[in-house]
PDB file of C-alpha atoms and ligand atoms in Angstrom:
ATOM      1  CA  MET A   1      16.687 -13.386  -6.767  1.00 47.00           C
ATOM      2  CA  THR A   2      15.951 -16.579  -8.802  1.00 50.00           C
ATOM      3  CA  GLU A   3      15.039 -16.465 -12.293  1.00 48.00           C
ATOM      4  CA  LYS A   4      11.826 -17.940 -12.008  1.00 55.00           C
ATOM      5  CA  ALA A   5      11.020 -15.300  -9.427  1.00 52.00           C
ATOM      6  CA  ALA A   6      12.398 -12.515 -11.505  1.00 48.00           C
ATOM      7  CA  ASN A   7       9.909 -13.773 -14.371  1.00 58.00           C
ATOM      8  CA  ASP A   8       7.406 -13.751 -11.759  1.00 85.00           C
ATOM      9  CA  LEU A   9       6.731 -10.060 -11.278  1.00 94.00           C
ATOM     10  CA  MET A  10       3.153  -9.225 -11.008  1.00 97.00           C
ATOM     11  CA  ARG A  11       1.171  -6.580 -12.797  1.00 97.00           C
ATOM     12  CA  ILE A  12       0.267  -3.357 -10.835  1.00 98.00           C
ATOM     13  CA  THR A  13      -3.215  -2.064 -10.865  1.00 98.00           C
ATOM     14  CA  LYS A  14      -4.194   1.015 -11.744  1.00 97.00           C
ATOM     15  CA  TYR A  15      -6.985   3.702 -10.464  1.00 96.00           C
ATOM     16  CA  GLY A  16     -10.099   3.122 -12.202  1.00 95.00           C
ATOM     17  CA  GLU A  17      -9.878  -0.872 -11.491  1.00 97.00           C
ATOM     18  CA  GLU A  18     -12.623  -2.111  -9.253  1.00 98.00           C
ATOM     19  CA  VAL A  19     -10.340  -4.041  -6.954  1.00 98.00           C
ATOM     20  CA  LEU A  20      -8.787  -0.873  -5.791  1.00 98.00           C
ATOM     21  CA  ALA A  21     -11.954   0.129  -4.625  1.00 98.00           C
ATOM     22  CA  THR A  22     -13.127  -2.856  -2.867  1.00 98.00           C
ATOM     23  CA  ARG A  23     -12.881  -3.722   0.907  1.00 98.00           C
ATOM     24  CA  ALA A  24     -10.218  -6.833   0.955  1.00 98.00           C
ATOM     25  CA  ARG A  25     -11.104  -9.764   2.883  1.00 98.00           C
ATOM     26  CA  GLU A  26      -9.229 -11.184   5.845  1.00 98.00           C
ATOM     27  CA  VAL A  27      -6.423 -13.463   5.242  1.00 98.00           C
ATOM     28  CA  GLU A  28      -7.446 -16.587   6.807  1.00 97.00           C
ATOM     29  CA  THR A  29      -4.407 -19.092   6.219  1.00 97.00           C
ATOM     30  CA  ILE A  30      -0.701 -18.121   6.557  1.00 97.00           C
ATOM     31  CA  ASP A  31       0.995 -20.806   4.388  1.00 96.00           C
ATOM     32  CA  GLY A  32       3.762 -21.312   1.793  1.00 96.00           C
ATOM     33  CA  ALA A  33       1.294 -19.945  -1.035  1.00 95.00           C
ATOM     34  CA  LEU A  34       0.882 -16.565   1.008  1.00 97.00           C
ATOM     35  CA  ARG A  35       4.815 -16.716   1.622  1.00 97.00           C
ATOM     36  CA  ASN A  36       5.395 -16.939  -1.953  1.00 96.00           C
ATOM     37  CA  MET A  37       2.996 -14.009  -3.151  1.00 96.00           C
ATOM     38  CA  VAL A  38       4.601 -12.036  -0.707  1.00 97.00           C
ATOM     39  CA  GLU A  39       7.892 -12.613  -2.166  1.00 96.00           C
ATOM     40  CA  ARG A  40       6.712 -11.614  -5.433  1.00 96.00           C
ATOM     41  CA  MET A  41       5.137  -8.525  -4.173  1.00 97.00           C
ATOM     42  CA  ARG A  42       8.590  -7.862  -2.836  1.00 96.00           C
ATOM     43  CA  LEU A  43      10.140  -8.161  -6.040  1.00 95.00           C
ATOM     44  CA  THR A  44       7.411  -6.027  -7.872  1.00 97.00           C
ATOM     45  CA  MET A  45       7.422  -3.261  -5.071  1.00 97.00           C
ATOM     46  CA  TYR A  46      11.273  -2.863  -5.703  1.00 96.00           C
ATOM     47  CA  ARG A  47      11.044  -3.306  -9.116  1.00 95.00           C
ATOM     48  CA  ALA A  48       8.245  -0.303  -9.441  1.00 96.00           C
ATOM     49  CA  ASN A  49      10.743   1.674  -6.722  1.00 96.00           C
ATOM     50  CA  GLY A  50       8.057   1.583  -4.304  1.00 96.00           C
ATOM     51  CA  ILE A  51       8.042   1.821  -0.675  1.00 97.00           C
ATOM     52  CA  GLY A  52       4.870   0.155   0.084  1.00 98.00           C
ATOM     53  CA  LEU A  53       2.578  -2.212  -1.847  1.00 98.00           C
ATOM     54  CA  ALA A  54      -0.823  -3.516  -0.767  1.00 98.00           C
ATOM     55  CA  ALA A  55      -2.245  -6.698  -2.171  1.00 98.00           C
ATOM     56  CA  PRO A  56      -5.183  -4.968  -3.864  1.00 98.00           C
ATOM     57  CA  GLN A  57      -2.419  -3.414  -5.859  1.00 98.00           C
ATOM     58  CA  VAL A  58      -1.447  -6.885  -7.482  1.00 98.00           C
ATOM     59  CA  ASP A  59      -4.990  -7.555  -7.882  1.00 98.00           C
ATOM     60  CA  GLU A  60      -5.712  -9.783  -4.631  1.00 98.00           C
ATOM     61  CA  SER A  61      -8.444  -8.816  -2.561  1.00 98.00           C
ATOM     62  CA  ILE A  62      -6.780  -9.924   0.765  1.00 98.00           C
ATOM     63  CA  ARG A  63      -5.639  -7.773   3.696  1.00 98.00           C
ATOM     64  CA  LEU A  64      -1.859  -7.891   3.288  1.00 98.00           C
ATOM     65  CA  PHE A  65       0.425  -5.355   2.514  1.00 98.00           C
ATOM     66  CA  VAL A  66       4.344  -5.112   2.335  1.00 98.00           C
ATOM     67  CA  VAL A  67       6.654  -2.163   3.042  1.00 98.00           C
ATOM     68  CA  ASP A  68      10.244  -1.082   2.919  1.00 97.00           C
ATOM     69  CA  LEU A  69      11.077   2.396   3.541  1.00 95.00           C
ATOM     70  CA  THR A  70      14.811   1.964   2.541  1.00 94.00           C
ATOM     71  CA  LEU A  71      13.675   0.514  -1.043  1.00 91.00           C
ATOM     72  CA  GLY A  72      15.505  -2.589  -0.763  1.00 89.00           C
ATOM     73  CA  GLU A  73      18.707  -1.028   0.836  1.00 92.00           C
ATOM     74  CA  ASP A  74      18.531  -2.608   4.162  1.00 92.00           C
ATOM     75  CA  ALA A  75      17.170  -6.343   4.235  1.00 87.00           C
ATOM     76  CA  ASP A  76      15.775  -5.753   7.780  1.00 93.00           C
ATOM     77  CA  ALA A  77      13.715  -3.043   6.570  1.00 95.00           C
ATOM     78  CA  PHE A  78      11.131  -5.304   4.645  1.00 97.00           C
ATOM     79  CA  HIS A  79       8.068  -6.099   6.670  1.00 97.00           C
ATOM     80  CA  ALA A  80       4.819  -8.010   5.594  1.00 98.00           C
ATOM     81  CA  PHE A  81       1.533  -7.092   7.534  1.00 98.00           C
ATOM     82  CA  VAL A  82      -1.341  -9.784   7.515  1.00 98.00           C
ATOM     83  CA  ASN A  83      -5.077  -8.710   8.658  1.00 98.00           C
ATOM     84  CA  PRO A  84      -3.585  -5.312  10.208  1.00 98.00           C
ATOM     85  CA  VAL A  85      -5.734  -3.305  12.829  1.00 98.00           C
ATOM     86  CA  ILE A  86      -5.253   0.342  13.808  1.00 98.00           C
ATOM     87  CA  LEU A  87      -5.844   0.108  17.664  1.00 98.00           C
ATOM     88  CA  GLU A  88      -4.900   3.939  18.547  1.00 98.00           C
ATOM     89  CA  ALA A  89      -4.565   7.020  16.176  1.00 98.00           C
ATOM     90  CA  GLU A  90      -3.646  10.463  16.753  1.00 98.00           C
ATOM     91  CA  GLY A  91      -2.108  13.651  15.499  1.00 98.00           C
ATOM     92  CA  ALA A  92      -2.570  15.183  12.207  1.00 98.00           C
ATOM     93  CA  ASP A  93      -0.079  16.150   9.673  1.00 98.00           C
ATOM     94  CA  THR A  94      -0.773  16.921   5.753  1.00 98.00           C
ATOM     95  CA  ASP A  95       2.069  15.899   3.393  1.00 98.00           C
ATOM     96  CA  GLU A  96       2.420  14.908  -0.039  1.00 97.00           C
ATOM     97  CA  GLU A  97       1.961  11.179  -1.170  1.00 98.00           C
ATOM     98  CA  GLY A  98       2.090   9.254  -4.155  1.00 97.00           C
ATOM     99  CA  CYS A  99       0.992   5.949  -5.099  1.00 98.00           C
ATOM    100  CA  LEU A 100       1.906   2.924  -7.430  1.00 98.00           C
ATOM    101  CA  SER A 101      -1.392   2.517  -8.859  1.00 98.00           C
ATOM    102  CA  VAL A 102      -1.977   6.262  -9.298  1.00 97.00           C
ATOM    103  CA  PRO A 103       1.250   6.966 -11.310  1.00 95.00           C
ATOM    104  CA  GLY A 104       2.137  10.473 -11.883  1.00 94.00           C
ATOM    105  CA  ILE A 105       0.072  12.162  -9.401  1.00 96.00           C
ATOM    106  CA  ASN A 106       1.061  13.346  -5.870  1.00 97.00           C
ATOM    107  CA  LEU A 107      -1.607  14.703  -3.785  1.00 98.00           C
ATOM    108  CA  GLY A 108      -1.336  16.035   0.049  1.00 98.00           C
ATOM    109  CA  VAL A 109      -2.883  13.883   2.360  1.00 98.00           C
ATOM    110  CA  GLU A 110      -3.934  14.544   5.706  1.00 98.00           C
ATOM    111  CA  ARG A 111      -2.837  11.192   8.120  1.00 98.00           C
ATOM    112  CA  HIS A 112      -2.407  10.305  11.827  1.00 98.00           C
ATOM    113  CA  THR A 113       1.185  10.801  13.070  1.00 98.00           C
ATOM    114  CA  ARG A 114       1.024   8.138  15.692  1.00 98.00           C
ATOM    115  CA  LEU A 115      -0.410   4.752  15.298  1.00 98.00           C
ATOM    116  CA  LEU A 116      -0.785   1.744  17.356  1.00 98.00           C
ATOM    117  CA  LEU A 117      -1.205  -1.264  15.036  1.00 98.00           C
ATOM    118  CA  ARG A 118      -1.937  -5.084  15.558  1.00 98.00           C
ATOM    119  CA  ALA A 119      -1.307  -7.285  12.709  1.00 98.00           C
ATOM    120  CA  VAL A 120      -0.083 -10.600  12.027  1.00 98.00           C
ATOM    121  CA  ASP A 121       3.378 -11.654  10.446  1.00 97.00           C
ATOM    122  CA  LEU A 122       4.472 -14.296   7.902  1.00 97.00           C
ATOM    123  CA  GLU A 123       4.716 -16.973  10.441  1.00 96.00           C
ATOM    124  CA  GLY A 124       1.181 -16.434  11.839  1.00 97.00           C
ATOM    125  CA  LYS A 125       2.389 -14.553  14.968  1.00 98.00           C
ATOM    126  CA  GLU A 126       0.568 -11.782  15.971  1.00 98.00           C
ATOM    127  CA  PHE A 127       2.266  -8.302  17.145  1.00 98.00           C
ATOM    128  CA  GLU A 128       1.499  -4.998  18.018  1.00 98.00           C
ATOM    129  CA  ARG A 129       3.820  -2.151  17.479  1.00 98.00           C
ATOM    130  CA  GLU A 130       3.820   2.067  17.479  1.00 98.00           C
ATOM    131  CA  TYR A 131       4.688   3.975  14.538  1.00 98.00           C
ATOM    132  CA  ARG A 132       5.302   7.525  14.124  1.00 98.00           C
ATOM    133  CA  ASP A 133       5.264  10.025  11.375  1.00 97.00           C
ATOM    134  CA  PHE A 134       6.506   8.865   8.288  1.00 97.00           C
ATOM    135  CA  GLU A 135       6.137   5.222   8.859  1.00 97.00           C
ATOM    136  CA  ALA A 136       2.700   5.735   9.997  1.00 98.00           C
ATOM    137  CA  ARG A 137       1.864   7.680   7.159  1.00 98.00           C
ATOM    138  CA  VAL A 138       2.922   4.898   4.727  1.00 98.00           C
ATOM    139  CA  LEU A 139       1.082   2.251   6.885  1.00 98.00           C
ATOM    140  CA  GLN A 140      -2.150   4.453   6.823  1.00 98.00           C
ATOM    141  CA  HIS A 141      -1.749   4.721   2.909  1.00 98.00           C
ATOM    142  CA  GLU A 142      -1.291   0.928   2.968  1.00 98.00           C
ATOM    143  CA  ILE A 143      -4.459   0.227   5.072  1.00 98.00           C
ATOM    144  CA  ASP A 144      -6.632   2.418   3.168  1.00 98.00           C
ATOM    145  CA  HIS A 145      -5.750  -0.085   0.050  1.00 98.00           C
ATOM    146  CA  LEU A 146      -7.147  -2.824   2.215  1.00 98.00           C
ATOM    147  CA  ASP A 147     -10.267  -0.823   2.505  1.00 98.00           C
ATOM    148  CA  GLY A 148     -11.020   0.184  -1.067  1.00 98.00           C
ATOM    149  CA  HIS A 149      -9.268   3.783  -0.710  1.00 98.00           C
ATOM    150  CA  VAL A 150      -6.896   5.528  -2.499  1.00 98.00           C
ATOM    151  CA  ILE A 151      -5.362   9.114  -2.239  1.00 98.00           C
ATOM    152  CA  LEU A 152      -7.808  10.786  -4.546  1.00 98.00           C
ATOM    153  CA  ASP A 153     -10.448   9.717  -1.516  1.00 97.00           C
ATOM    154  CA  ARG A 154      -8.676  11.472   0.750  1.00 97.00           C
ATOM    155  CA  VAL A 155      -8.539  15.052  -0.809  1.00 97.00           C
ATOM    156  CA  SER A 156     -11.280  17.892  -1.504  1.00 97.00           C
ATOM    157  CA  PRO A 157     -13.808  17.402  -4.237  1.00 97.00           C
ATOM    158  CA  LEU A 158     -11.526  19.876  -6.038  1.00 97.00           C
ATOM    159  CA  LYS A 159      -8.345  18.586  -6.092  1.00 97.00           C
ATOM    160  CA  ARG A 160      -9.801  15.150  -6.644  1.00 97.00           C
ATOM    161  CA  ARG A 161     -11.390  16.613 -10.081  1.00 97.00           C
ATOM    162  CA  LEU A 162      -7.764  18.089 -11.060  1.00 97.00           C
ATOM    163  CA  ALA A 163      -6.076  14.958 -10.555  1.00 97.00           C
ATOM    164  CA  LYS A 164      -8.797  13.138 -12.469  1.00 97.00           C
ATOM    165  CA  ARG A 165      -8.413  15.619 -15.106  1.00 97.00           C
ATOM    166  CA  GLU A 166      -4.556  14.759 -14.732  1.00 96.00           C
ATOM    167  CA  ILE A 167      -5.143  11.353 -14.964  1.00 96.00           C
ATOM    168  CA  ARG A 168      -7.175  11.524 -18.166  1.00 96.00           C
ATOM    169  CA  ARG A 169      -4.068  13.854 -19.870  1.00 96.00           C
ATOM    170  CA  LEU A 170      -1.636  11.327 -18.938  1.00 94.00           C
ATOM    171  CA  GLN A 171      -3.919   8.112 -20.320  1.00 93.00           C
ATOM    172  CA  GLN A 172      -4.067  10.297 -23.561  1.00 94.00           C
ATOM    173  CA  ASN A 173      -0.425  10.691 -24.060  1.00 92.00           C
ATOM    174  CA  GLY A 174      -0.091   7.472 -23.148  1.00 89.00           C
ATOM    175  CA  SER A 175       2.315   7.810 -20.199  1.00 86.00           C
ATOM    176  CA  TRP A 176      -0.047   6.174 -17.518  1.00 88.00           C
TER     177      TRP A 176
HETATM  178 ZN1   ZN B   1      -0.832   3.314  -2.861  1.00 83.63          ZN
END
């Protein structure tokens, strides 16, 4: 990590900010500026102890996210996805999810258990890959961010109301 990069962490947007409720636009050019942003996102994600971070979470409304299920333990586990498209999805499973943009809140969210995904990598190369279970869950969570959805949008109205009440409580006691 260079000193500049270390000082270059990005602010993580929080639930309630418009960018998190907005459908992000396609990435048109994969260039040095985009790769530099991905590097800043990578560092921001690790600093926040996250396993995934989507561009709208750093106030950039473009279709890009990064994931590393190992929290930086394994350098090969870091991946960036540009303009991802779900080609196939099947199965269903509900499990607890958290989100760096909804700190302090965990909600049971139903997700598909298998995905076939097409995306572009940072060299501009298109790829297709199959993902299952936890990895498929994380990717669906991140793609949701690109479509303007957060975990609160994926639960029942009652659970959403309770979560919003908890968020207000966290905001009032200054831990949000
Ligand atoms: Zn999230």
